[in-house]
Coordinates of C-alpha atoms in Angstrom, one line a residue:
Chain A
M90 CA 198.6 110.8 32.0
D91 CA 202.3 111.4 32.3
A92 CA 202.1 113.4 29.2
N93 CA 199.5 115.6 30.6
V94 CA 201.4 117.5 33.3
S95 CA 198.3 119.5 34.4
F96 CA 196.4 116.4 35.4
D97 CA 196.0 116.3 39.2
P98 CA 194.5 112.9 40.4
R99 CA 193.5 114.4 43.7
E100 CA 191.6 117.2 42.1
D101 CA 190.0 114.7 39.6
A102 CA 189.1 112.2 42.4
Y103 CA 187.3 114.9 44.5
S104 CA 185.7 116.9 41.7
K105 CA 183.9 114.2 39.8
P106 CA 180.4 113.1 40.8
L107 CA 180.8 110.0 43.1
D108 CA 178.9 107.8 40.8
Q109 CA 181.4 108.5 38.0
I110 CA 184.3 107.0 40.0
D111 CA 185.5 103.8 38.4
V112 CA 188.5 102.3 40.0
S113 CA 188.6 99.4 37.6
V114 CA 190.4 101.5 34.9
P115 CA 193.8 99.8 34.5
E116 CA 195.6 103.1 33.7
L117 CA 195.0 104.3 37.3
Y118 CA 197.5 101.7 38.4
Q119 CA 199.8 102.0 35.4
N120 CA 200.1 105.7 36.1
D121 CA 200.2 105.2 39.9
V122 CA 197.4 107.7 40.6
Y123 CA 194.7 105.5 42.2
Q124 CA 195.1 106.4 45.9
P125 CA 193.0 109.6 46.0
Y126 CA 190.0 107.9 44.4
F127 CA 190.1 105.2 47.1
E128 CA 190.7 107.8 49.8
R129 CA 187.5 109.5 48.7
L130 CA 185.5 106.3 48.5
R131 CA 186.6 105.1 52.0
R132 CA 185.4 108.4 53.4
E133 CA 182.3 109.1 51.4
D134 CA 181.1 105.8 49.9
P135 CA 183.0 102.9 51.2
V136 CA 180.8 100.3 49.5
H137 CA 180.6 101.9 46.1
Y138 CA 178.6 101.0 43.0
T139 CA 179.9 101.7 39.5
A140 CA 177.0 101.2 37.1
D141 CA 179.1 101.5 33.9
S142 CA 182.6 100.3 33.4
H143 CA 184.6 98.5 30.7
F144 CA 184.1 95.4 32.9
G145 CA 180.4 95.9 33.4
P146 CA 178.6 97.1 36.6
Y147 CA 180.3 96.2 39.9
W148 CA 180.6 97.0 43.6
S149 CA 183.9 98.2 45.2
V150 CA 184.5 97.3 48.8
T151 CA 187.2 99.7 50.0
R152 CA 187.5 99.5 53.8
Y153 CA 189.6 96.9 55.7
K154 CA 186.7 95.7 57.9
D155 CA 184.3 95.3 55.0
I156 CA 186.8 93.5 52.8
M157 CA 187.4 91.1 55.7
S158 CA 183.7 90.4 56.0
V159 CA 183.3 89.7 52.3
A160 CA 186.5 87.6 52.3
I161 CA 185.3 85.3 55.1
N162 CA 181.7 85.0 53.9
N163 CA 182.2 82.4 51.2
Q164 CA 178.6 81.2 51.6
V165 CA 177.4 84.5 50.1
F166 CA 180.4 85.6 48.0
S167 CA 181.3 83.0 45.5
S168 CA 184.6 82.6 43.6
R169 CA 183.1 80.3 40.9
W170 CA 184.6 80.5 37.4
D171 CA 181.2 79.7 35.9
L172 CA 179.9 82.9 37.6
G173 CA 182.7 84.9 36.2
G174 CA 185.7 84.0 38.4
V175 CA 187.8 86.2 40.7
R176 CA 188.7 89.1 38.5
L177 CA 186.5 92.0 37.6
E178 CA 187.2 91.0 34.0
D179 CA 184.9 88.1 33.5
Q180 CA 186.1 84.8 32.2
V181 CA 185.3 84.7 28.5
Q182 CA 183.0 82.0 27.4
G183 CA 184.9 79.1 25.9
Y184 CA 188.1 80.2 27.5
E185 CA 187.2 79.8 31.2
R186 CA 190.0 78.5 33.5
P187 CA 188.5 76.3 36.2
S188 CA 191.4 76.6 38.7
F189 CA 190.8 76.0 42.4
I190 CA 191.0 79.7 43.2
Q191 CA 187.9 80.0 41.1
M192 CA 185.9 77.3 42.9
D193 CA 183.8 77.2 46.1
E194 CA 183.8 74.6 48.8
P195 CA 184.2 71.7 48.8
D196 CA 185.9 71.6 45.4
H197 CA 188.3 74.4 46.2
G198 CA 189.5 72.9 49.5
E199 CA 190.0 69.4 48.2
R200 CA 192.3 70.6 45.4
R201 CA 194.1 73.2 47.4
K202 CA 195.0 70.6 50.0
A203 CA 196.7 68.6 47.2
V204 CA 199.3 71.4 46.6
S205 CA 199.5 73.1 50.0
P206 CA 202.2 70.7 51.5
V207 CA 204.7 72.1 49.0
V208 CA 204.6 75.5 50.7
A209 CA 203.9 74.3 54.3
P210 CA 206.5 75.0 57.0
G211 CA 208.2 71.6 56.9
N212 CA 209.0 71.8 53.2
L213 CA 210.0 75.5 53.5
A214 CA 212.6 74.7 56.0
R215 CA 214.1 72.3 53.4
M216 CA 214.1 75.1 50.8
E217 CA 215.7 77.8 52.9
G218 CA 219.3 76.9 52.1
L219 CA 218.7 76.8 48.3
V220 CA 216.9 80.2 48.4
R221 CA 219.8 81.7 50.3
E222 CA 222.4 80.3 48.0
R223 CA 220.7 81.7 44.9
T224 CA 220.1 85.1 46.6
I225 CA 223.8 85.4 47.4
T226 CA 224.8 84.5 43.9
V227 CA 222.4 87.1 42.4
L228 CA 223.4 89.9 44.8
D229 CA 227.1 89.2 44.5
N230 CA 226.9 89.6 40.7
L231 CA 225.2 93.0 40.7
P232 CA 227.2 95.9 39.3
R233 CA 228.3 98.8 41.5
N234 CA 227.8 102.5 40.7
E235 CA 226.2 101.6 37.4
T236 CA 222.5 101.7 36.5
F237 CA 220.7 98.4 36.1
D238 CA 217.1 97.2 36.2
W239 CA 216.3 95.8 39.7
V240 CA 213.2 94.0 38.3
K241 CA 215.0 92.1 35.6
D242 CA 218.3 91.4 37.4
V243 CA 217.0 90.7 40.9
S244 CA 213.2 90.3 41.3
V245 CA 212.6 88.2 38.1
E246 CA 215.9 86.4 38.4
L247 CA 215.1 85.1 42.0
T248 CA 211.4 84.4 41.6
S249 CA 211.8 82.6 38.2
R250 CA 214.4 80.2 39.8
M251 CA 212.0 79.6 42.7
L252 CA 209.2 78.9 40.2
A253 CA 211.3 76.4 38.3
T254 CA 212.0 74.7 41.6
L255 CA 208.3 74.6 42.6
F256 CA 207.4 72.8 39.4
D257 CA 210.7 70.9 39.1
W258 CA 211.0 72.5 35.7
P259 CA 214.3 72.8 33.8
I260 CA 215.9 75.9 35.3
E261 CA 217.5 77.0 32.1
D262 CA 214.0 77.1 30.6
R263 CA 212.5 79.3 33.3
H264 CA 211.9 82.3 31.1
R265 CA 209.0 80.3 29.5
L266 CA 207.3 80.1 32.9
M267 CA 207.6 83.8 33.3
F268 CA 206.2 84.4 29.8
W269 CA 203.1 82.2 30.6
S270 CA 202.8 84.1 33.9
D271 CA 202.6 87.4 32.0
V272 CA 200.2 85.8 29.4
T273 CA 197.9 84.8 32.3
V274 CA 197.7 88.2 34.0
C275 CA 197.6 90.6 31.1
H276 CA 194.6 92.5 29.8
V277 CA 194.7 91.5 26.2
D278 CA 193.8 95.1 25.0
T279 CA 197.1 96.4 26.4
P280 CA 199.2 97.6 23.4
D281 CA 202.4 95.8 24.5
A282 CA 200.7 92.8 26.1
P283 CA 202.3 89.4 25.3
V284 CA 199.0 88.3 23.6
H285 CA 196.2 90.3 22.1
S286 CA 193.1 88.2 22.2
E287 CA 191.5 85.5 24.5
A288 CA 192.1 83.0 21.7
E289 CA 195.7 83.8 21.5
R290 CA 196.0 83.7 25.3
Y291 CA 194.4 80.2 25.4
T292 CA 196.7 79.0 22.6
E293 CA 199.8 80.0 24.6
L294 CA 198.4 78.4 27.8
Q295 CA 197.7 75.2 25.9
K296 CA 201.3 75.0 25.0
M297 CA 202.2 75.5 28.6
A298 CA 199.7 72.8 29.7
T299 CA 201.0 70.4 27.0
A300 CA 204.5 70.8 28.4
M301 CA 203.2 70.3 32.0
K302 CA 201.2 67.3 31.0
A303 CA 204.3 65.5 29.7
L304 CA 206.0 66.1 33.1
W305 CA 202.8 65.0 34.8
D306 CA 202.6 61.7 32.9
E307 CA 206.2 60.9 33.7
R308 CA 205.8 61.7 37.4
A309 CA 202.4 60.0 37.8
A310 CA 204.1 56.8 36.6
S311 CA 206.9 57.1 39.2
N312 CA 206.4 55.7 42.7
S313 CA 209.2 57.6 44.4
P314 CA 207.7 60.6 46.3
R315 CA 208.6 64.0 44.9
Y316 CA 207.7 67.4 46.3
D317 CA 207.1 69.5 43.2
L318 CA 203.6 70.9 42.4
I319 CA 203.1 68.6 39.4
S320 CA 203.9 65.4 41.3
M321 CA 201.7 66.4 44.2
M322 CA 198.7 67.0 41.9
A323 CA 199.5 63.8 39.9
H324 CA 199.3 61.7 43.0
A325 CA 196.6 63.3 45.2
D326 CA 193.1 61.8 45.0
A327 CA 191.4 65.1 44.5
T328 CA 193.5 66.1 41.5
R329 CA 194.9 63.0 39.8
N330 CA 192.0 62.7 37.4
M331 CA 192.0 66.4 36.3
D332 CA 191.1 67.0 32.7
F333 CA 193.4 69.0 30.4
R334 CA 191.5 72.2 30.9
E335 CA 191.6 72.0 34.7
L336 CA 195.3 71.2 34.5
L337 CA 195.9 74.2 32.3
A338 CA 193.9 76.4 34.7
N339 CA 195.7 75.2 37.8
C340 CA 199.2 75.4 36.3
S341 CA 198.5 78.9 35.2
L342 CA 197.2 79.8 38.6
L343 CA 200.2 78.3 40.4
I344 CA 202.7 79.9 37.9
V345 CA 201.2 83.4 38.7
G346 CA 200.9 82.7 42.4
G347 CA 204.3 81.2 42.5
N348 CA 206.3 84.1 41.2
D349 CA 204.4 87.3 40.2
T350 CA 203.4 88.6 43.6
T351 CA 206.7 87.9 45.2
R352 CA 208.5 89.4 42.2
N353 CA 206.6 92.7 42.6
S354 CA 207.1 92.8 46.4
M355 CA 210.8 92.5 45.8
S356 CA 210.7 95.5 43.6
G357 CA 208.1 97.3 45.7
G358 CA 210.3 97.2 48.8
V359 CA 213.2 98.9 47.0
W360 CA 210.8 101.6 45.8
G361 CA 209.3 102.0 49.2
F362 CA 212.6 102.4 51.0
S363 CA 213.6 105.0 48.4
K364 CA 210.5 107.0 49.4
Y365 CA 211.1 106.4 53.1
P366 CA 214.9 106.4 53.5
E367 CA 214.5 106.8 57.3
A368 CA 212.8 103.4 57.4
Y369 CA 215.7 101.8 55.6
R370 CA 218.2 103.5 57.9
K371 CA 216.3 102.0 60.9
L372 CA 216.3 98.6 59.3
R373 CA 220.0 98.7 58.6
E374 CA 220.6 99.6 62.3
N375 CA 218.2 97.0 63.5
P376 CA 218.3 93.9 61.2
E377 CA 216.2 92.0 63.7
L378 CA 213.3 94.0 62.3
V379 CA 213.5 92.2 58.9
P380 CA 210.5 89.9 59.5
S381 CA 208.3 92.9 60.5
A382 CA 209.7 95.0 57.6
I383 CA 208.7 92.2 55.2
S384 CA 205.1 92.2 56.3
E385 CA 205.1 96.0 56.0
I386 CA 206.5 95.9 52.5
I387 CA 203.8 93.4 51.5
R388 CA 201.2 95.7 52.9
W389 CA 202.6 98.8 51.5
H390 CA 203.0 97.5 48.0
T391 CA 199.9 95.2 48.0
P392 CA 200.8 92.9 45.0
V393 CA 197.3 91.9 44.3
L394 CA 195.1 95.0 43.7
H395 CA 191.7 93.3 43.9
L396 CA 190.0 90.0 43.9
R397 CA 186.4 89.7 42.8
R398 CA 183.4 87.7 44.1
T399 CA 179.9 87.1 42.8
A400 CA 177.0 87.5 45.3
L401 CA 174.9 84.3 45.6
Q402 CA 172.1 86.1 47.3
D403 CA 171.1 89.7 48.3
F404 CA 173.3 91.0 51.1
E405 CA 173.5 94.2 53.1
L406 CA 177.0 95.7 53.4
G407 CA 177.7 99.2 54.7
G408 CA 174.2 100.3 54.3
K409 CA 174.0 99.2 50.7
T410 CA 172.1 96.2 49.2
I411 CA 174.3 94.0 47.0
R412 CA 172.0 92.0 44.8
K413 CA 172.2 88.3 43.9
G414 CA 174.5 88.0 40.9
D415 CA 176.3 91.3 41.4
K416 CA 180.1 91.5 41.0
V417 CA 181.9 92.6 44.1
A418 CA 185.6 93.7 44.1
M419 CA 187.6 93.5 47.3
W420 CA 190.2 96.3 46.8
F421 CA 193.1 95.1 48.9
V422 CA 195.1 98.1 47.7
S423 CA 192.6 100.3 49.5
G424 CA 192.0 98.2 52.6
N425 CA 195.8 98.3 53.3
R426 CA 195.6 102.1 53.3
D427 CA 192.5 102.4 55.4
E428 CA 193.1 105.1 58.0
D429 CA 190.5 103.5 60.3
A430 CA 192.3 100.2 60.5
I431 CA 196.0 101.2 60.1
R432 CA 197.7 104.1 61.6
D433 CA 199.6 106.4 59.1
P434 CA 198.8 103.9 56.4
H435 CA 200.7 105.6 53.6
E436 CA 204.0 105.4 55.4
L437 CA 206.4 102.5 55.3
I438 CA 207.2 101.8 59.0
V439 CA 209.6 98.9 59.6
D440 CA 208.6 98.4 63.2
R441 CA 204.9 98.9 62.8
P442 CA 202.9 97.2 65.6
R443 CA 200.9 94.3 64.4
A444 CA 202.5 94.5 61.0
R445 CA 201.3 91.0 60.1
E446 CA 197.6 92.2 60.1
H447 CA 197.7 93.5 56.5
I448 CA 195.2 92.3 54.0
S449 CA 197.5 91.5 51.0
F450 CA 197.1 87.7 51.4
G451 CA 193.3 87.9 51.6
F452 CA 191.4 86.2 54.4
G453 CA 189.1 83.2 54.8
V454 CA 189.4 79.9 53.0
H455 CA 191.0 81.4 49.9
R456 CA 193.8 83.1 51.8
C457 CA 197.1 82.9 49.9
V458 CA 198.5 79.4 50.1
G459 CA 202.1 80.5 49.3
N460 CA 202.3 83.3 51.9
R461 CA 205.0 81.7 54.0
L462 CA 207.1 81.0 50.9
A463 CA 206.8 84.6 49.8
E464 CA 207.9 85.8 53.2
L465 CA 210.8 83.4 53.2
Q466 CA 212.1 84.7 49.9
L467 CA 211.7 88.3 50.9
R468 CA 213.2 87.8 54.3
I469 CA 216.3 86.2 52.9
L470 CA 216.6 88.8 50.2
W471 CA 216.6 91.6 52.7
E472 CA 218.9 89.8 55.2
E473 CA 221.5 89.4 52.4
I474 CA 221.1 93.0 51.2
L475 CA 221.7 94.2 54.8
K476 CA 224.7 91.9 55.2
R477 CA 226.2 93.6 52.2
D478 CA 225.2 97.0 53.5
F479 CA 223.9 98.1 50.0
E480 CA 222.8 101.6 49.5
I481 CA 220.3 101.3 46.7
E482 CA 219.6 104.5 44.8
V483 CA 216.5 104.5 42.7
M484 CA 217.3 106.4 39.5
D485 CA 213.8 106.8 38.2
K486 CA 210.2 106.1 39.1
P487 CA 209.0 102.5 38.6
K488 CA 207.2 101.6 35.4
Y489 CA 204.0 99.9 36.3
L490 CA 202.0 97.2 34.6
R491 CA 198.7 98.3 32.9
S492 CA 196.5 96.1 35.1
N493 CA 193.7 96.4 37.7
I494 CA 194.5 93.0 39.2
I495 CA 198.3 92.7 39.6
H496 CA 200.3 95.6 41.1
G497 CA 203.2 95.0 38.7
I498 CA 206.4 96.8 38.6
R499 CA 207.9 96.3 35.1
E500 CA 211.1 98.4 35.5
L501 CA 213.0 100.0 38.3
P502 CA 216.3 101.5 37.4
V503 CA 218.7 101.6 40.4
Q504 CA 222.4 101.9 41.3
I505 CA 224.1 100.2 44.2
H506 CA 226.6 102.2 46.1
Chain B
M269 CA 195.2 86.2 86.9
P270 CA 195.0 82.7 85.3
E271 CA 198.1 81.3 83.6
V272 CA 198.5 79.6 80.3
T273 CA 201.5 77.5 79.3
Y274 CA 202.5 77.7 75.7
I275 CA 204.9 75.1 74.5
E276 CA 206.9 75.9 71.4
F277 CA 207.5 73.2 68.8
D278 CA 211.1 72.7 70.1
G279 CA 209.7 72.1 73.6
T280 CA 210.4 75.5 75.2
P281 CA 207.6 76.4 77.6
H282 CA 206.3 79.9 78.2
R283 CA 204.1 80.5 81.3
V284 CA 202.0 83.7 80.8
E285 CA 199.2 85.4 82.7
V286 CA 196.2 85.9 80.5
P287 CA 193.4 88.1 81.7
L288 CA 189.9 86.7 81.9
G289 CA 187.9 87.5 78.7
T290 CA 191.1 87.7 76.6
S291 CA 191.9 85.2 73.9
V292 CA 194.6 82.6 74.3
M293 CA 196.0 84.0 71.0
R294 CA 196.2 87.6 72.4
G295 CA 197.9 86.3 75.5
A296 CA 200.7 84.9 73.4
V297 CA 201.1 87.8 71.0
D298 CA 201.0 90.5 73.8
N299 CA 203.7 88.6 75.7
N300 CA 205.9 88.0 72.7
V301 CA 205.5 84.2 72.9
P302 CA 207.0 83.0 69.6
G303 CA 205.2 80.5 67.4
I304 CA 201.8 82.2 67.1
D305 CA 201.5 84.6 64.1
A306 CA 197.9 85.7 64.3
D307 CA 197.9 87.3 60.9
C308 CA 194.2 88.3 61.0
G309 CA 194.3 89.7 64.4
G310 CA 191.7 87.4 65.9
E311 CA 188.9 87.4 63.2
C312 CA 189.0 83.6 62.7
A313 CA 190.0 84.5 59.1
C314 CA 193.3 82.8 58.8
A315 CA 194.8 79.8 60.6
T316 CA 198.0 81.2 61.9
C317 CA 197.3 81.0 65.6
H318 CA 196.9 77.3 65.4
V319 CA 197.6 75.3 68.7
Y320 CA 197.2 71.7 69.9
V321 CA 195.2 71.6 73.2
D322 CA 196.8 69.4 75.8
A323 CA 194.9 66.2 76.3
A324 CA 194.1 67.0 80.0
W325 CA 192.2 70.1 78.9
L326 CA 190.2 68.8 76.0
D327 CA 187.1 68.3 78.0
K328 CA 187.1 72.0 79.0
V329 CA 188.2 73.5 75.7
A330 CA 185.6 72.1 73.3
L331 CA 186.6 71.3 69.8
P332 CA 185.2 73.5 67.0
E333 CA 181.7 72.8 65.7
P334 CA 181.8 70.9 62.4
G335 CA 180.9 73.3 59.7
S336 CA 181.9 76.4 61.7
Q337 CA 184.2 79.1 60.3
E338 CA 187.0 77.8 62.7
A339 CA 186.7 74.2 61.5
A340 CA 186.9 75.5 57.9
M341 CA 190.0 77.5 58.5
L342 CA 191.6 74.8 60.5
S343 CA 191.1 72.3 57.7
F344 CA 193.6 74.4 55.7
A345 CA 196.2 74.7 58.5
A346 CA 199.4 72.8 58.1
V347 CA 199.5 69.7 60.2
A348 CA 196.0 69.9 61.8
Q349 CA 195.1 67.2 64.3
P350 CA 192.0 66.2 66.2
D351 CA 193.1 68.4 69.1
S352 CA 193.7 71.5 67.0
R353 CA 192.2 74.8 67.8
L354 CA 192.6 78.4 66.7
S355 CA 193.8 80.1 69.8
C356 CA 191.9 83.4 68.9
Q357 CA 188.7 81.4 69.4
I358 CA 189.6 80.3 73.0
T359 CA 188.6 82.9 75.5
M360 CA 190.2 82.8 78.9
R361 CA 187.8 81.9 81.8
E362 CA 188.3 80.8 85.4
E363 CA 188.1 77.1 84.6
L364 CA 190.9 77.4 82.0
A365 CA 193.5 78.5 84.6
G366 CA 196.6 76.4 84.0
L367 CA 195.7 75.6 80.4
V368 CA 198.5 74.0 78.4
V369 CA 198.7 74.4 74.6
R370 CA 201.4 73.3 72.1
M371 CA 202.5 75.0 68.9
P372 CA 202.8 73.3 65.5
E373 CA 206.0 73.3 63.5
G374 CA 205.0 76.5 61.8
Q375 CA 201.9 78.6 61.1
H376 CA 200.6 78.5 57.6

């Protein structure tokens, strides 16, 4: 749509018949034009049905309060992979990935508890020094007054190292983890996607799982306790007997969850401050606002655009009847901009009251397990940026990922002054 | 107004007046008591207002019903114990005047 200079998303969003609005189109996010469509839905049709889309018929839940009520009602709204999973794009038969995010209770909880200690407060305190050391190294090596890509040189650099640490994976080989992360999240029909079919995706993820299984076997045999994700799963009762397919699914989930969302929030914050320079000025003058600014960046960027559920029974929501078997998308990217829940929602406000109450981590039993690790990494990044008093000039608009699930920033050219 | 004592993980106590009908979570957040994050704002939808109820108060502050939303959320909290509660689900009433709660190492 960049090529078509006359295209006005606001005009398009408000002129088409409501029932033609389809917010699952990945180009809306790639071209950064989605907000007017959600604004109209929140006002006129907050629980919205799209009968016909590339991903089949589905409901869109767009208001903060309604998203919350779907998220916490896991009795009615299922995450199960065998019902289609947690993305609008259904799991393809034969290539399903039974990771714990795509399970209901009690299966989900048992497996999640095997890995959650890795990112619990006690373990995070142990990681803080390492995260700071790496952040300092990365920031001190950035060029001055010369354009570079913030995504590649900062966001990917920092989060890929963290990911290697979480898996206790060879750090010099971390680019492979990032590749498998991109393989997991892509829509295979994207022209420059890393894989172009479900079969090809599965083949790559099998290579990943084979490498993980080798580490798993080695660590399962060891009695000395280790705190990486593979060791935790290899030793916990709920996960030690996982078959290869479940291992593949869970590793691919943890790879994406362990880097992609934080990576994009690291880039999203820089872009946000370039749009709201007053907010950055306030943060520089009041560095004690960093924790609140971090929550605000995570809200403002919203790294996961939607997660999907499948209704297990008929359910009334916002005056509409969702039928058993229907797909329901919780659009976090809309809930975080809901004018009824959040004041001046489009603005980045570093001292926003109740900044923690954003919806980016989801709510209910599936709430993001790594949220405190994400916050830790972002907090240290911004603390160290402020210590260096960087002025970050964004040289061009971000290039976004073609995706309706991950709010990915692929490139963000900047200069530091 | 009834008081609640919040004890941080490092032992620092905070005595705060909490109005009747207000949640113990809100009492902490509104008075800037550190150690309670309350990410969902009191919807029982996260587990980041997790506290341990002092033993002397356990008979007045009932434990969550098994199978309840609070029990489900608490089961995912870091370092949950038998005396764990989500403080957004404890509403201040006369008989809780003087309540003592302790904070975990971190909210997760």
